[in-house]
Coordinates of C-alpha atoms in Angstrom, one line a residue:
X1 CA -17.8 1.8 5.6
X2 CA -14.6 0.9 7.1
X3 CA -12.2 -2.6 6.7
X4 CA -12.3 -4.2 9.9
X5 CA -10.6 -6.7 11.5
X6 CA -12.1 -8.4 14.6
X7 CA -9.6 -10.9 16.6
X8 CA -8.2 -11.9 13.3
X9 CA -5.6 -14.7 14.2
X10 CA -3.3 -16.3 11.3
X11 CA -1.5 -19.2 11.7
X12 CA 1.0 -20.6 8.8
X13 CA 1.2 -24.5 9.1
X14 CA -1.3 -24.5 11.9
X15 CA -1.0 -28.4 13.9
X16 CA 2.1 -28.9 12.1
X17 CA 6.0 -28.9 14.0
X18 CA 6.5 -25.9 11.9
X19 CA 3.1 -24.1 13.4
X20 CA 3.9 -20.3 13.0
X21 CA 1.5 -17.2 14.8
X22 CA 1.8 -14.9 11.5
X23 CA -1.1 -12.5 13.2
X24 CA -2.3 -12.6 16.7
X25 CA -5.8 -11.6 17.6
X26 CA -6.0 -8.8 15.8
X27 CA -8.3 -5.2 15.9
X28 CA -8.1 -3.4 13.1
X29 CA -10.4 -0.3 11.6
X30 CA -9.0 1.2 7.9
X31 CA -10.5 3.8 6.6
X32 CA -12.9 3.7 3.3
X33 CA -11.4 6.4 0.6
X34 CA -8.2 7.3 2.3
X35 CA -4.2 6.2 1.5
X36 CA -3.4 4.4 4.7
X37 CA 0.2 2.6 5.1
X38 CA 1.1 -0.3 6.7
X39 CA 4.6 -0.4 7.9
X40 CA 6.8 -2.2 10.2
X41 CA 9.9 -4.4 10.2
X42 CA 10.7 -7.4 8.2
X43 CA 8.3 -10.3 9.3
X44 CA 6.0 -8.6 11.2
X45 CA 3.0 -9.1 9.8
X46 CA 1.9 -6.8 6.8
X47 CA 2.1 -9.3 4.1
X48 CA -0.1 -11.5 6.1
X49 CA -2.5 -9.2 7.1
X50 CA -3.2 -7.5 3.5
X51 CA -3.3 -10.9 2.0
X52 CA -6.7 -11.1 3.9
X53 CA -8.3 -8.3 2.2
X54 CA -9.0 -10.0 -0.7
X55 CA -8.8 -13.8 0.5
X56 CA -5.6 -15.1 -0.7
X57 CA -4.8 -15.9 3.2
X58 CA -8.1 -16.8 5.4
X59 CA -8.1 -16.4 9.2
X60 CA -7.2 -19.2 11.5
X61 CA -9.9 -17.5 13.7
X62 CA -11.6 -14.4 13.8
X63 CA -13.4 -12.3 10.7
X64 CA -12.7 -9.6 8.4
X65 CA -15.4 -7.7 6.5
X66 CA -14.8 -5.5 3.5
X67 CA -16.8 -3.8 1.2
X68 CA -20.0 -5.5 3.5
X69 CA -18.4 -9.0 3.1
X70 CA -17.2 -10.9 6.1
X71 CA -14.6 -13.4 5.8
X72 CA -14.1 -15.7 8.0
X73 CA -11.9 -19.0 8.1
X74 CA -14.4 -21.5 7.2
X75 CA -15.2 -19.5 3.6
X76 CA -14.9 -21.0 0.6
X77 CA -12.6 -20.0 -2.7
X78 CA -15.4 -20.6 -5.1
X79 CA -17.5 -17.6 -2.9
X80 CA -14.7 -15.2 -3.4
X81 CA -14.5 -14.6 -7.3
X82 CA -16.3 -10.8 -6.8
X83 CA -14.7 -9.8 -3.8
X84 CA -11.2 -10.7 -5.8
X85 CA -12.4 -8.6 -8.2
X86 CA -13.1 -5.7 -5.9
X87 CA -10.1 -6.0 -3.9
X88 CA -7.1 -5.6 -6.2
X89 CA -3.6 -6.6 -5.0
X90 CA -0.5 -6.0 -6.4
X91 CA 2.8 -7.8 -5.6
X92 CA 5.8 -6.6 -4.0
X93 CA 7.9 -8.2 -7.6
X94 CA 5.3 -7.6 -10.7
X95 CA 6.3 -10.4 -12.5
X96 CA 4.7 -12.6 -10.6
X97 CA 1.5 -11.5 -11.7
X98 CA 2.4 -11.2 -15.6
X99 CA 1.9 -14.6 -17.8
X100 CA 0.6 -13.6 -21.2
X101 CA 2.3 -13.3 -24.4
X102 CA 1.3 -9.8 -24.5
X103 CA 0.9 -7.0 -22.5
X104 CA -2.9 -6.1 -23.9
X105 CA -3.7 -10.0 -23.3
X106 CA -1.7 -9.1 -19.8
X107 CA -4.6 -6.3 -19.1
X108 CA -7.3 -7.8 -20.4
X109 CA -6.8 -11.5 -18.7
X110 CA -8.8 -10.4 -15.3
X111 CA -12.0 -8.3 -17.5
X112 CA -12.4 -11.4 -19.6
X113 CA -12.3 -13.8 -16.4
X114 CA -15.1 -11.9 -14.9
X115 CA -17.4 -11.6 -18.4
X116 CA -16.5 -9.1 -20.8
X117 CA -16.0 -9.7 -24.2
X118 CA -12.6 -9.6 -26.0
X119 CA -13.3 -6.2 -27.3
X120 CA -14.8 -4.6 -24.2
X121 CA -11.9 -6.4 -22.4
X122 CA -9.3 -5.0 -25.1
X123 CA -11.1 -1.4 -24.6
X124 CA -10.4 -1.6 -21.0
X125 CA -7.1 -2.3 -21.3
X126 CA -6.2 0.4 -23.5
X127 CA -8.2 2.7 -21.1
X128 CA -5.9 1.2 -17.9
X129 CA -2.8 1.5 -19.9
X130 CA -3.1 5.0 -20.3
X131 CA -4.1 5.1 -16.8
X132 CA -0.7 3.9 -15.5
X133 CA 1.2 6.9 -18.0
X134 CA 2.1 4.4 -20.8
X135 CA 0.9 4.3 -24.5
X136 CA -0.6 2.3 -26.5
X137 CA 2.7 1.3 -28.1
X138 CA 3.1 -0.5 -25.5
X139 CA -0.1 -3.4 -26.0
X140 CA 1.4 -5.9 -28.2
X141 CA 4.7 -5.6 -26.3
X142 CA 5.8 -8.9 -24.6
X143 CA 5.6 -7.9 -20.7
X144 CA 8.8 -9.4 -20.0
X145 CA 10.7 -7.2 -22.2
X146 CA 9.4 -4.1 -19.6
X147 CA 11.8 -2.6 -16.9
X148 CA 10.9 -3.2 -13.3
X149 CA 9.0 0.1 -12.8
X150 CA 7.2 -0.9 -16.6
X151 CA 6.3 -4.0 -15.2
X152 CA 5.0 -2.7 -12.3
X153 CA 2.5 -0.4 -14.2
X154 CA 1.2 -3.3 -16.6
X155 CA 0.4 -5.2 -13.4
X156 CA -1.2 -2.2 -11.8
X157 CA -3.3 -1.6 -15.1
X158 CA -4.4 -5.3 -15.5
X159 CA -6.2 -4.4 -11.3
X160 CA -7.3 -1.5 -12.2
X161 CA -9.0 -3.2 -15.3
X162 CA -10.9 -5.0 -13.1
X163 CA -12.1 -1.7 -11.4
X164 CA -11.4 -2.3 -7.8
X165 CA -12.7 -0.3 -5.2
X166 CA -10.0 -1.5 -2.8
X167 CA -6.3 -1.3 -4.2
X168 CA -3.6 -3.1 -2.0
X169 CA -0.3 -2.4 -2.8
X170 CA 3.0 -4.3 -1.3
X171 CA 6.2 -2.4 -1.8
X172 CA 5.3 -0.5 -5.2
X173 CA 8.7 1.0 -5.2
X174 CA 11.1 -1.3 -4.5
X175 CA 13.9 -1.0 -6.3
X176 CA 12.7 2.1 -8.6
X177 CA 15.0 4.9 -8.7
X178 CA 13.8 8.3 -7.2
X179 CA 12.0 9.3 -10.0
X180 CA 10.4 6.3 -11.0
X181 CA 9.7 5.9 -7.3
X182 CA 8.1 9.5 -7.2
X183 CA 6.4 8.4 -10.4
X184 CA 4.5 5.7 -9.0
X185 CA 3.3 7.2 -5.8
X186 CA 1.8 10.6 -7.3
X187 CA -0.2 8.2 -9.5
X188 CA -1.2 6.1 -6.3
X189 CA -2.6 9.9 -4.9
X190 CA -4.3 10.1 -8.8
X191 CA -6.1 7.1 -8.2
X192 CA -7.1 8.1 -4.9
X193 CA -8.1 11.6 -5.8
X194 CA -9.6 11.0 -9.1
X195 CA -11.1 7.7 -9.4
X196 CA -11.7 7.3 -5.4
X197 CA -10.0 4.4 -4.8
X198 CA -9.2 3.4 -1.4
X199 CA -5.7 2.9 -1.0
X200 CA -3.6 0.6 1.4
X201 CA 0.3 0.5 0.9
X202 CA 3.0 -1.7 2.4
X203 CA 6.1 0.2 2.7
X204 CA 9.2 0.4 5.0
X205 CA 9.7 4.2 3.0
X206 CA 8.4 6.9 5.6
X207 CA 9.1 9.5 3.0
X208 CA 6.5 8.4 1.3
X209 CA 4.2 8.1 3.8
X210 CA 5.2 11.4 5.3
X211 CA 4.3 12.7 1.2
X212 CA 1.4 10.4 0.4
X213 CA -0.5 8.8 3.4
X214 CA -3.3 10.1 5.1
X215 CA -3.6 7.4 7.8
X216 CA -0.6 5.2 9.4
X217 CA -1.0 1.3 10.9
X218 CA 1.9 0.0 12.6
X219 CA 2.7 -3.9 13.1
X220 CA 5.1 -5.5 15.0
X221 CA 5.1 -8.8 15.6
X222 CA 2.0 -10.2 14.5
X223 CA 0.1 -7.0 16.5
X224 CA -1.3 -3.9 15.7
X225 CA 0.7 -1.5 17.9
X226 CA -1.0 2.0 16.1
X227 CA -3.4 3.7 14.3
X228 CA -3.5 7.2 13.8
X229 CA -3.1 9.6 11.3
X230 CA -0.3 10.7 9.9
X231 CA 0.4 14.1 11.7
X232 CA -0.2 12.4 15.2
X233 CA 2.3 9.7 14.0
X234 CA 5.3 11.5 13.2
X235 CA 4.5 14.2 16.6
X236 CA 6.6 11.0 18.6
X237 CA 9.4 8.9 16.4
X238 CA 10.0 6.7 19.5
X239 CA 8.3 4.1 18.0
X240 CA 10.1 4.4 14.6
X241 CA 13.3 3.9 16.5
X242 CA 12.0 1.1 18.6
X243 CA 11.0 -0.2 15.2
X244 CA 14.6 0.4 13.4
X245 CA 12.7 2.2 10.9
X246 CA 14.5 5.7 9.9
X247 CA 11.8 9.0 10.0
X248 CA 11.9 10.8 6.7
X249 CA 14.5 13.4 6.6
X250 CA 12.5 16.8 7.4
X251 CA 11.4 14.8 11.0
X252 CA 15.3 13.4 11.6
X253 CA 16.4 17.6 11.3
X254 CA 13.4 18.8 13.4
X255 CA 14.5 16.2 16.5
X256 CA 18.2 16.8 15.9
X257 CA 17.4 20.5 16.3
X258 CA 15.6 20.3 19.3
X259 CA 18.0 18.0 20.8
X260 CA 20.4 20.5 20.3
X261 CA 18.2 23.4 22.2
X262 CA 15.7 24.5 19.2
X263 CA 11.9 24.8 20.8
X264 CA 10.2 23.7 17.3
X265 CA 7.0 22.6 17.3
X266 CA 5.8 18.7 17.5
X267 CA 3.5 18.7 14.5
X268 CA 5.8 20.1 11.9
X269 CA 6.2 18.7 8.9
X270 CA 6.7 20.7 5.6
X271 CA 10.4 22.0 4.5
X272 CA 9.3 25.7 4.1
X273 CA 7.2 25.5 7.7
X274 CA 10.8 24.1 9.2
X275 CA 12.4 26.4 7.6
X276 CA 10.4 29.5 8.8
X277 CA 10.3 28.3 12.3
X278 CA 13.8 27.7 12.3
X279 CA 14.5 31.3 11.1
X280 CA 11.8 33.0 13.8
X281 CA 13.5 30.8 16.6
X282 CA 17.5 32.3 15.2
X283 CA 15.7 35.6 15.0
X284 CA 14.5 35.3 18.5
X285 CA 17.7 34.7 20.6
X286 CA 19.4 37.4 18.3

């Protein structure tokens, strides 16, 4: 079933001087089993609003349900040990989330928090580790020793040890280069494909969602301003520019092409489509 918000309202320091409307009466419907992205400037919302999915933040009013659990604002953290373990998020910086001396103990720190034993926890960790593309060479590492995209795997593997259905992601590829960057997100699509996970990914990099999504929510100041999937999305950039958020590259030539007297179609979006229709077009007015 889907993740839904109903008139989900979060307030940061509600009744104080320094009261703050983070989310405001929100609708939301995410789709189970799919790679959805939640994009939109700088402070408008997205951190707040995945931080519900698995509790860390609770509504000022209104509800969330999840995997059949609705949250509301009056739940209690000692009620939401499983659906932390269902929901996995992972943080925008890594290290935030690694505190062991090892990387194995790292891994195997959430298994053993919800029951299994040290070996079954240990098992599980090799297993994740492989998961995310590194070796076991790597389990008796210090974590700290890691570069920022290794770092960002071992935290991704100690979720996934947990076996979330649910897998929130907040800027997994900040400050990668390209190909660590495209590293991370074809093993995002892996996860997706292979051990049906549903996906939902906080980015301000439309290339990847143009590459990796399936479904598109926008924010903007606290509202959800569209759903939709991504072919209907990237038919209009208005909103993009409204949002100061560049369209990938392949959608920035289409427009500029058009502008300049082209007739492509709306719903392109592969190089070797553009490339065709660009030649047919050429070929036309020969």
């Amino acid at each position: 079933m889907p993740i839904t918000f109903k008139e989900l309202t979060h307030e940061y320091n509600a009744g104080t001087p320094f009261a703050y409307l983070a989310l405001d009466a929100i609708d939301l419907s995410i789709t189970e089993g799919a790679i959805t992205a939640i994009i939109g400037e700088t402070g408008s919302g997205k951190s707040t609003l995945v931080q519900h999915l698995n509790a860390l933040l609770l509504p000022t009013e209104g509800s969330l349900t999840v995997l059949d659990r609705t949250i509301t604002a009056t739940e209690k953290p000692k009620q939401l040990k499983e659906l932390r373990k269902r929901v996995g998020l992972v943080f925008q910086f890594p290290e935030y989330q690694l505190f062991e001396e090892t990387i194995a103990q790292d891994i195997a720190f959430g298994p053993k928090n919800f029951g299994m034993s040290e070996e079954e926890a240990l098992s599980k960790a090799k297993e994740m580790l492989q998961v995310v593309g590194l070796s076991e060479d790597y389990l008796e590492r210090s974590p700290f020793e890691l570069s920022g995209g290794q770092k960002r795997r071992v935290a991704i593997a100690g979720i996934l040890a947990m076996d979330p259905e649910v897998l929130v992601l907040d800027e997994p590829a900040a400050g990668l280069d390209p190909q660590g960057a495209k590293d991370m997100m074809e093993l995002f699509v892996r996860l997706n494909k292979e051990l049906h996970k549903t996906i939902l990914l906080v980015t301000h990099d439309m290339e990847h969602v143009l590459n990796y999504c399936d479904h598109v929510v926008v924010v903007d100041n606290g509202h959800i301003v569209q759903t939709s999937d991504k072919l209907h999305f990237f038919q209009d950039t208005s909103l993009l520019h409204k949002l100061r958020i560049n369209p990938p590259a392949i959608i920035r030539l289409r427009d500029e092409l058009n502008q300049r007297g082209f007739d492509l179609p709306c719903d392109i979006l592969d190089t070797e489509v553009l490339a065709k229709a660009i030649a047919d077009e050429v070929k036309h007015h020969e």
